[in-house]
CSV table of C-alpha atoms and ligand atoms in Angstrom, one decimal:
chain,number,residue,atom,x,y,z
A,1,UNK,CA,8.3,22.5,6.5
A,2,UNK,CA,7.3,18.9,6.2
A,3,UNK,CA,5.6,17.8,2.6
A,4,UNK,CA,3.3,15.9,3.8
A,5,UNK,CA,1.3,13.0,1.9
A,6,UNK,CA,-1.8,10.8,2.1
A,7,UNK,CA,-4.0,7.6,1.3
A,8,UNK,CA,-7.8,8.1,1.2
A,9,UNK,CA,-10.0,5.5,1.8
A,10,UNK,CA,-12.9,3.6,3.9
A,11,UNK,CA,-11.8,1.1,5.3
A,12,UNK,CA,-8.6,2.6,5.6
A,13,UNK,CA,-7.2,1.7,9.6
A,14,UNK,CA,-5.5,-1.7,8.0
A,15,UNK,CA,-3.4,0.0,5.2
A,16,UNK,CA,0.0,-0.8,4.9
A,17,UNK,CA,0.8,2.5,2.8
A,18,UNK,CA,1.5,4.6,5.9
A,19,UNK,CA,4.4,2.5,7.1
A,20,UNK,CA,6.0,1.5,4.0
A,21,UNK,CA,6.0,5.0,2.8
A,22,UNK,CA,7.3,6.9,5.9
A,23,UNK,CA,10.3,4.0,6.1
A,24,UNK,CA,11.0,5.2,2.3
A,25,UNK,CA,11.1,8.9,3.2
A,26,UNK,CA,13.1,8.4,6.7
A,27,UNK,CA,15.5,6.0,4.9
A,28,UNK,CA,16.3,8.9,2.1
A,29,UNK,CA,16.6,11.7,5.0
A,30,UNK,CA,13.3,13.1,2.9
A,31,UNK,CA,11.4,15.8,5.3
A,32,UNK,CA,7.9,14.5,4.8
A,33,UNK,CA,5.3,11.9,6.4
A,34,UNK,CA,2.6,10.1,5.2
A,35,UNK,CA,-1.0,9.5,6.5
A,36,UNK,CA,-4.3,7.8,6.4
A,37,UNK,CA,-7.3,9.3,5.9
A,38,UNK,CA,-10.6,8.3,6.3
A,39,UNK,CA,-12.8,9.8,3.1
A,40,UNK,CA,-15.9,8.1,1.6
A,41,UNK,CA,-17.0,9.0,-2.1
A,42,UNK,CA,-19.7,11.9,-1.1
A,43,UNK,CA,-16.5,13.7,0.3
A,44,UNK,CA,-13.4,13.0,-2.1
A,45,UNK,CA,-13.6,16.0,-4.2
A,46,UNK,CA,-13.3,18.4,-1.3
A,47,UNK,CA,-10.6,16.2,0.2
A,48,UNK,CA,-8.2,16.2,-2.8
A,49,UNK,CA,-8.9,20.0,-3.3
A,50,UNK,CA,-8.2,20.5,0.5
A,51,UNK,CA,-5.1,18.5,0.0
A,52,UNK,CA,-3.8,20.7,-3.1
A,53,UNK,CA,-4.6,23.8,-1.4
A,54,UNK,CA,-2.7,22.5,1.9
A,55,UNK,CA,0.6,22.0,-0.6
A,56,UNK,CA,0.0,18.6,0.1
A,57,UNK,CA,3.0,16.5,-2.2
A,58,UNK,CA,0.7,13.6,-3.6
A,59,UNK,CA,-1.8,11.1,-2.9
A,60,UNK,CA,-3.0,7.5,-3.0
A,61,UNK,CA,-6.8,6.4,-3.3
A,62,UNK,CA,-7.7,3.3,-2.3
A,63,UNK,CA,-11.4,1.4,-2.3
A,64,UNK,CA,-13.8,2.5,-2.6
A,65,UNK,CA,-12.4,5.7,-4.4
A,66,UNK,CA,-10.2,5.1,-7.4
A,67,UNK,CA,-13.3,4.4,-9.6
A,68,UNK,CA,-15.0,8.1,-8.4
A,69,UNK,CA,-11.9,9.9,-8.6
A,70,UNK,CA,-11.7,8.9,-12.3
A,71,UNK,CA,-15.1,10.4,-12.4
A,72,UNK,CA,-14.2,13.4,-11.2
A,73,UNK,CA,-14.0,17.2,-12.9
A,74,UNK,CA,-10.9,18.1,-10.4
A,75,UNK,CA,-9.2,15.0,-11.7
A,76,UNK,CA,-7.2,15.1,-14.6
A,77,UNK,CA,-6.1,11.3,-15.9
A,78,UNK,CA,-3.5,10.1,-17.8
A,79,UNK,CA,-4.6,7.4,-21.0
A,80,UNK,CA,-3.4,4.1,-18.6
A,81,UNK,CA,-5.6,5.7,-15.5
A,82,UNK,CA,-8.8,6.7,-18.1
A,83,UNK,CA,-8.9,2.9,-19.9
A,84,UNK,CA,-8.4,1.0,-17.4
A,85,UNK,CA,-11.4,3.5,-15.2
A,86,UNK,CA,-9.9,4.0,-11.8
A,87,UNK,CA,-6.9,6.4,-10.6
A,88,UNK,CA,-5.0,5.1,-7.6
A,89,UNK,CA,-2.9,7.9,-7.5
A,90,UNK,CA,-3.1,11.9,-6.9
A,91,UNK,CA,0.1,14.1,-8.2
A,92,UNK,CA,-0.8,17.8,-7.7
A,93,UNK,CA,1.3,20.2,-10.5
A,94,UNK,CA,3.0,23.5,-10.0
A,95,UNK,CA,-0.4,25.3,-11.5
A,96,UNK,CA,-2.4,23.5,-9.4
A,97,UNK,CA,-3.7,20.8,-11.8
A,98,UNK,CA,-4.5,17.3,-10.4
A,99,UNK,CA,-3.6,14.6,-12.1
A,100,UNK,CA,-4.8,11.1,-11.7
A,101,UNK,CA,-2.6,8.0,-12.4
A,102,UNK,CA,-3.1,4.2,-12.1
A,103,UNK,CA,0.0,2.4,-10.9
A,104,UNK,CA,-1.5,-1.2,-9.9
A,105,UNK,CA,-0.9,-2.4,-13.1
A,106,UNK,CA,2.7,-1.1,-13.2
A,107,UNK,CA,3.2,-3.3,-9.9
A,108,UNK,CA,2.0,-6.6,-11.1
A,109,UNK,CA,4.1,-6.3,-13.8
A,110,UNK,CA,7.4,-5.1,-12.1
A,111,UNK,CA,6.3,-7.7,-9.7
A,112,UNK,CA,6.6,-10.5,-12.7
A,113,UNK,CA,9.6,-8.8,-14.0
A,114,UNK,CA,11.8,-9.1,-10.9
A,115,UNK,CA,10.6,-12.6,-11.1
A,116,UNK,CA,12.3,-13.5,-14.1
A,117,UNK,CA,9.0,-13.7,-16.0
A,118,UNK,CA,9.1,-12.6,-19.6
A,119,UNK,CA,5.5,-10.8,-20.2
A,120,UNK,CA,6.0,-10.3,-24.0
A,121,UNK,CA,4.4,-13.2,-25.8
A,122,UNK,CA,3.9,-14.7,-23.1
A,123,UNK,CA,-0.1,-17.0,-22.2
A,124,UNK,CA,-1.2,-15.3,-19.3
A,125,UNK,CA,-4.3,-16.2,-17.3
A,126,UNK,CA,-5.9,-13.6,-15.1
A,127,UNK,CA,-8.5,-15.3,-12.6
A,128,UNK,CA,-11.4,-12.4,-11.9
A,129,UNK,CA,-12.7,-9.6,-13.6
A,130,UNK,CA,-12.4,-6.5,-11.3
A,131,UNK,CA,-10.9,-3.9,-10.5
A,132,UNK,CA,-7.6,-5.0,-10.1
A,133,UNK,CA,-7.8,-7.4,-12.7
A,134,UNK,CA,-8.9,-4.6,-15.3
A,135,UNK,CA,-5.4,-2.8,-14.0
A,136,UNK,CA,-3.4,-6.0,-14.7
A,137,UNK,CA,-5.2,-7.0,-17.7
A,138,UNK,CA,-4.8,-3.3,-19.2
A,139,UNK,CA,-0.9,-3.1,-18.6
A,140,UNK,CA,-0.3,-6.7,-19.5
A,141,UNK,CA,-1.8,-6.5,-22.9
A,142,UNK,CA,-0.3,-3.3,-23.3
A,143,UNK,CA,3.2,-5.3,-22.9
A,144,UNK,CA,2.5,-7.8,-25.4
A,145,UNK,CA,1.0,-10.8,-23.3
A,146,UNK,CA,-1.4,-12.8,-24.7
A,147,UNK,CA,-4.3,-13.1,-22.1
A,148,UNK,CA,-7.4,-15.3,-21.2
A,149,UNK,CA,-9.6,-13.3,-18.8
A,150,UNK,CA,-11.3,-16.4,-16.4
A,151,UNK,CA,-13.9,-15.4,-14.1
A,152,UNK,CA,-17.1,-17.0,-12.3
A,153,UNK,CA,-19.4,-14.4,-13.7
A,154,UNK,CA,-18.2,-15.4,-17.7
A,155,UNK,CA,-20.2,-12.3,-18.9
A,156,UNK,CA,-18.0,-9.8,-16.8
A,157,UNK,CA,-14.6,-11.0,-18.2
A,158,UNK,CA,-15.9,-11.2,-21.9
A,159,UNK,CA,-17.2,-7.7,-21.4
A,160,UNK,CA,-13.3,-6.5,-19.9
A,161,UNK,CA,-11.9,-8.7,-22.8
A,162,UNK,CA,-13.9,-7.0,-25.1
A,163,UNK,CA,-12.6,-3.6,-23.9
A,164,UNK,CA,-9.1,-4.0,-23.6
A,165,UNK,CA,-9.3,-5.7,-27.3
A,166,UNK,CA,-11.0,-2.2,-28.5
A,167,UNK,CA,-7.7,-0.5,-27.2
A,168,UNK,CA,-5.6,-2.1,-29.5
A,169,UNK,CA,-3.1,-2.9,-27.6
A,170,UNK,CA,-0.8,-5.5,-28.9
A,171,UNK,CA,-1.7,-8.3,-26.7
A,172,UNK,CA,-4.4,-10.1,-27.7
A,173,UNK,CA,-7.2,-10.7,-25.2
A,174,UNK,CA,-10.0,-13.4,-24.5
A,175,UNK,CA,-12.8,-13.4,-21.8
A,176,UNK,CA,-14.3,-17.0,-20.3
A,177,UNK,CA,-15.9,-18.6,-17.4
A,178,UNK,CA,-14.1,-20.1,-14.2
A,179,UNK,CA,-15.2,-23.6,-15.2
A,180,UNK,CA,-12.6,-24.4,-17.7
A,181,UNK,CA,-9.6,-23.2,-16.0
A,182,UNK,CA,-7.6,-26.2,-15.4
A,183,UNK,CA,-7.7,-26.6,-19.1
A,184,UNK,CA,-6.7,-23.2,-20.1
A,185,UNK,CA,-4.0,-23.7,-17.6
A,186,UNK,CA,-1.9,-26.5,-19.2
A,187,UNK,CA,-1.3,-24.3,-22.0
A,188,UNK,CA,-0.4,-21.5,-19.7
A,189,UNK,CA,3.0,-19.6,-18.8
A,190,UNK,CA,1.4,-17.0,-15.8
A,191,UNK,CA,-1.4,-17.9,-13.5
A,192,UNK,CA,-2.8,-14.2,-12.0
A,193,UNK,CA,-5.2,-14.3,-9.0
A,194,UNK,CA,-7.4,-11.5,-8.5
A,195,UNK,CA,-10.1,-12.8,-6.5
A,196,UNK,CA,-10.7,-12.7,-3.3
A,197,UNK,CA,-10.5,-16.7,-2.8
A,198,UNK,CA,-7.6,-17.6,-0.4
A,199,UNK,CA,-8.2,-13.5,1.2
A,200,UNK,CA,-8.7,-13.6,5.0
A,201,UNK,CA,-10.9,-15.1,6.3
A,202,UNK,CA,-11.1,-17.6,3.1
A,203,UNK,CA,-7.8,-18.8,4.0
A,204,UNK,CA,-9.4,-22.6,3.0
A,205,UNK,CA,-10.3,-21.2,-0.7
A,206,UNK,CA,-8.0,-21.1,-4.0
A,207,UNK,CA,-8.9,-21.2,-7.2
A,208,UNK,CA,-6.4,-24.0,-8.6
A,209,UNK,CA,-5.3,-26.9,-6.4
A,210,UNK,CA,-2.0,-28.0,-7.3
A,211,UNK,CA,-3.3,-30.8,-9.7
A,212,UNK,CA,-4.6,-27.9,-12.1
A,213,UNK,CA,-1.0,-26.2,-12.4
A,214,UNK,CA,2.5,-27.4,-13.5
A,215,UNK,CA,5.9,-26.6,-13.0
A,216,UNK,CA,6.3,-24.3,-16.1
A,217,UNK,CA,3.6,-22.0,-14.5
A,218,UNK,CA,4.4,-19.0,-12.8
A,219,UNK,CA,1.9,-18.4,-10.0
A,220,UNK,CA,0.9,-14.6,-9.0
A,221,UNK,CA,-1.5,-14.2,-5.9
A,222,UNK,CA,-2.7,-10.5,-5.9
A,223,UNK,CA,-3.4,-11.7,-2.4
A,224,UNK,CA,-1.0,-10.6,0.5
A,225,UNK,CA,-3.5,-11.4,3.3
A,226,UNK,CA,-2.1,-14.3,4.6
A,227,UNK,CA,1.4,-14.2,3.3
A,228,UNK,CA,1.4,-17.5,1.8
A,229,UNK,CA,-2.1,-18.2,0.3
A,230,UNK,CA,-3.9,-21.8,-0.4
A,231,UNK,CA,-3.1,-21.0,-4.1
A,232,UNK,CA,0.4,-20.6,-3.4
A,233,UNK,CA,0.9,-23.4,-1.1
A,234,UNK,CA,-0.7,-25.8,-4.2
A,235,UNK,CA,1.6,-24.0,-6.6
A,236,UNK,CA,4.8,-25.2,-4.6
A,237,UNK,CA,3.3,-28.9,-4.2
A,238,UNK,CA,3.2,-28.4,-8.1
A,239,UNK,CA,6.5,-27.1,-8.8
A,240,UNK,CA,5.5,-23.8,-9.9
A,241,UNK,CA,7.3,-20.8,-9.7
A,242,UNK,CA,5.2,-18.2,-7.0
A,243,UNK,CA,5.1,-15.0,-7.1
A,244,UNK,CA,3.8,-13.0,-3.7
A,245,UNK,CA,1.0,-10.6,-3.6
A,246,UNK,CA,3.2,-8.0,-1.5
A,247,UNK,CA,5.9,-7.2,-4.5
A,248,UNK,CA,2.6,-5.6,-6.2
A,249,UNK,CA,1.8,-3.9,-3.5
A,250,UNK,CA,5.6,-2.4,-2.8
A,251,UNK,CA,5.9,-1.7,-6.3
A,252,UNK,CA,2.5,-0.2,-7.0
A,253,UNK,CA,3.6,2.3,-4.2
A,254,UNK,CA,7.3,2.6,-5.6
A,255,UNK,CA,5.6,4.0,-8.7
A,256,UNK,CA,3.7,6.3,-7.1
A,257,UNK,CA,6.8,7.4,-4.9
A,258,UNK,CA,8.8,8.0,-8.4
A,259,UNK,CA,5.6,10.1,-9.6
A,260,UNK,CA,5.7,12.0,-6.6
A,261,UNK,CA,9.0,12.8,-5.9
A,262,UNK,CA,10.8,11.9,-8.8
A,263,UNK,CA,13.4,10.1,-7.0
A,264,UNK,CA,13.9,6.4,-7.4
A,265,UNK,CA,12.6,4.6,-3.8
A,266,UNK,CA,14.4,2.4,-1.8
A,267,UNK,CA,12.1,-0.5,-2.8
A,268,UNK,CA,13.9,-3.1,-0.3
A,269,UNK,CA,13.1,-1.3,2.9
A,270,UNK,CA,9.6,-0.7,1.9
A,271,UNK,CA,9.7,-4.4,0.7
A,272,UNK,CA,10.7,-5.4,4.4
A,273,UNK,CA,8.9,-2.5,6.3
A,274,UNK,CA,5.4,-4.3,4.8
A,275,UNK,CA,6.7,-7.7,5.6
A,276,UNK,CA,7.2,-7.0,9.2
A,277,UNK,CA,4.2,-5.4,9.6
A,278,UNK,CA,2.3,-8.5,8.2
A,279,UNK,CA,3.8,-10.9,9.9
A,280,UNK,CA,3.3,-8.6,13.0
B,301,ATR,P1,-11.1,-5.9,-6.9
B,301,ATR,O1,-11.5,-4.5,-7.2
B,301,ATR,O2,-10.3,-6.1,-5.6
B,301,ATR,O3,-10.5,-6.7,-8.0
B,301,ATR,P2,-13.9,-6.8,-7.1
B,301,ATR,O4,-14.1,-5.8,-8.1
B,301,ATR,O5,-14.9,-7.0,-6.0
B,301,ATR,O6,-12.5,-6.7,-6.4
B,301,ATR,O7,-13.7,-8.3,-7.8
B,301,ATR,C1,-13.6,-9.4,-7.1
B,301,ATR,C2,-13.3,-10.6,-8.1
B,301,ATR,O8,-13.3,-11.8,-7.3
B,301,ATR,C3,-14.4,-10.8,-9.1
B,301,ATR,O9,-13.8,-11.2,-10.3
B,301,ATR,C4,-15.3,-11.9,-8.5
B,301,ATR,O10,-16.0,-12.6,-9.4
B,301,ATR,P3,-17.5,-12.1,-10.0
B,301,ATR,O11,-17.3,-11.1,-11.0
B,301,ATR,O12,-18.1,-13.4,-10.5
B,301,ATR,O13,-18.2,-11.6,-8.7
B,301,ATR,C5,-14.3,-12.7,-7.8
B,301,ATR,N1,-14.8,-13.6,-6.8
B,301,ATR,C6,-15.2,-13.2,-5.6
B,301,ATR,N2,-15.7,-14.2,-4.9
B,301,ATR,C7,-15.5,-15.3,-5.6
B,301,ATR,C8,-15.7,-16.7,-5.5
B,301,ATR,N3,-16.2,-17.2,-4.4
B,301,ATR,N4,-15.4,-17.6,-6.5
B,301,ATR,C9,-14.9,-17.1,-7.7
B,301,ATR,N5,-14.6,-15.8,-7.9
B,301,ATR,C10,-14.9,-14.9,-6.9
């Protein structure tokens, strides 16, 4: 019978999980399909219990879940998913336990790596204090980067700075305002983007114009919605390296494909399955 798998969300029409996860299983001959469901907060604990009882193989949470989920008595988390607060991913276990992971960090920084970026030591600047920021921050850190948290609301990023430095990981970790980033950027390796400036419909927007960055940087936009982003455009007129929002994406679903299954994905066809869909 067909395993079949899910993303819960709202919004949830517009994700990009479906496709890129059903091109995986067809391309390994795997009998299973993938879905998207519409579930708000008030109903996530009966949804994931449904799931498990329906022998569903796994999920994905997306907005605005993964922060409830974490929340949640049904969920069990694993350390990376309970520090950084938010599971994006449901793996049900043979005795019925669920367990709660967090693989967006695990995508930015497989995203850096098949970039050729060398996280370990290296000065990495994280625009934005959210949720995906906390993932990134929390992995990064964990890998031995040494990072400035930069965000518009300075109080927010001191306050994630704050907790990430309380993990004792062995990066080391500060929290400042947006103001000074073209400063702390000259003395950067990794520019990260995790706001929503550049996102559609701020396609105008960016938060460095290519007379903040320089052609040592590495630029990541989180942002996959357009393709090429403001920020990325004015990290090319630089001479920076860019780094495209959709390789986090593809490889924070490969990671949850790998805890599912166990079997290693077939990362390029998801890779080009989300490509064609956005440029659809
Ligand atoms: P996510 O969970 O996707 O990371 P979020 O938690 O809503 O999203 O965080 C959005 C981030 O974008 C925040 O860091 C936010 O800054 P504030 O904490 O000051 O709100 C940042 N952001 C949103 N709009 C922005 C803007 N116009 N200029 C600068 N930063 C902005």
């Amino acid at each position: 019978m067909k395993r079949v798998f899910g993303v819960f969300g709202d919004p949830i029409e517009h994700s990009l999980s479906p496709a890129m996860h059903n091109a995986a299983f067809s391309a390994l001959g795997m009998d299973c399909a993938y879905h998207a469901f519409r579930v708000g907060p008030e109903k996530l604990e009966k949804a994931i219990l449904g799931a498990e009882a329906m022998g569903f193989g796994g999920l994905n949470l997306t907005v605005p879940l993964k922060e409830t989920a974490l929340k949640m008595d049904c969920v069990r988390p694993d350390p990376l998913a309970e520090s950084i607060g938010a599971v994006n991913t449901i793996v049900f276990g043979k005795a019925g336990e669920v367990l709660g992971y967090n693989t967006d960090g695990l995508g930015a920084r497989q995203a850096l790596l098949e970039s050729a970026v060398e996280i370990e030591g290296s000065r990495v600047v994280v625009a934005g204090a959210g949720g995906a920021a906390r993932a990134i921050a929390f992995q990064l850190a964990a890998d031995g980067a040494e990072i400035i948290i930069a965000n518009r609301t300075e109080e927010r990023a001191v306050e994630l700075a704050e907790e990430i430095s309380a993990a004792r990981l062995s990066g080391k970790v500060k929290g400042t305002g947006l103001a000074g980033l073209k400063t702390l950027l000259r003395e950067a390796d990794v520019l990260i983007n995790t706001t929503t400036l550049g996102m559609h419909p701020k396609t105008d927007s960016s938060v460095a114009v290519a007379d903040d960055l320089h052609p040592d940087l590495t630029v990541f936009d989180i942002v996959y919605n357009p393709l090429e982003t403001r920020l990325l455009k004015e990290a090319k007129a630089a001479g920076a390296k860019t780094v495209s929002g959709v390789l986090m994406l593809v490889y924070q679903g490969a990671e949850a494909f790998r805890l599912w299954t166990g079997i290693e994905p077939p990362v390029e066809i998801m890779k080009k399955t989300v490509l064609e869909a956005l440029q659809a």
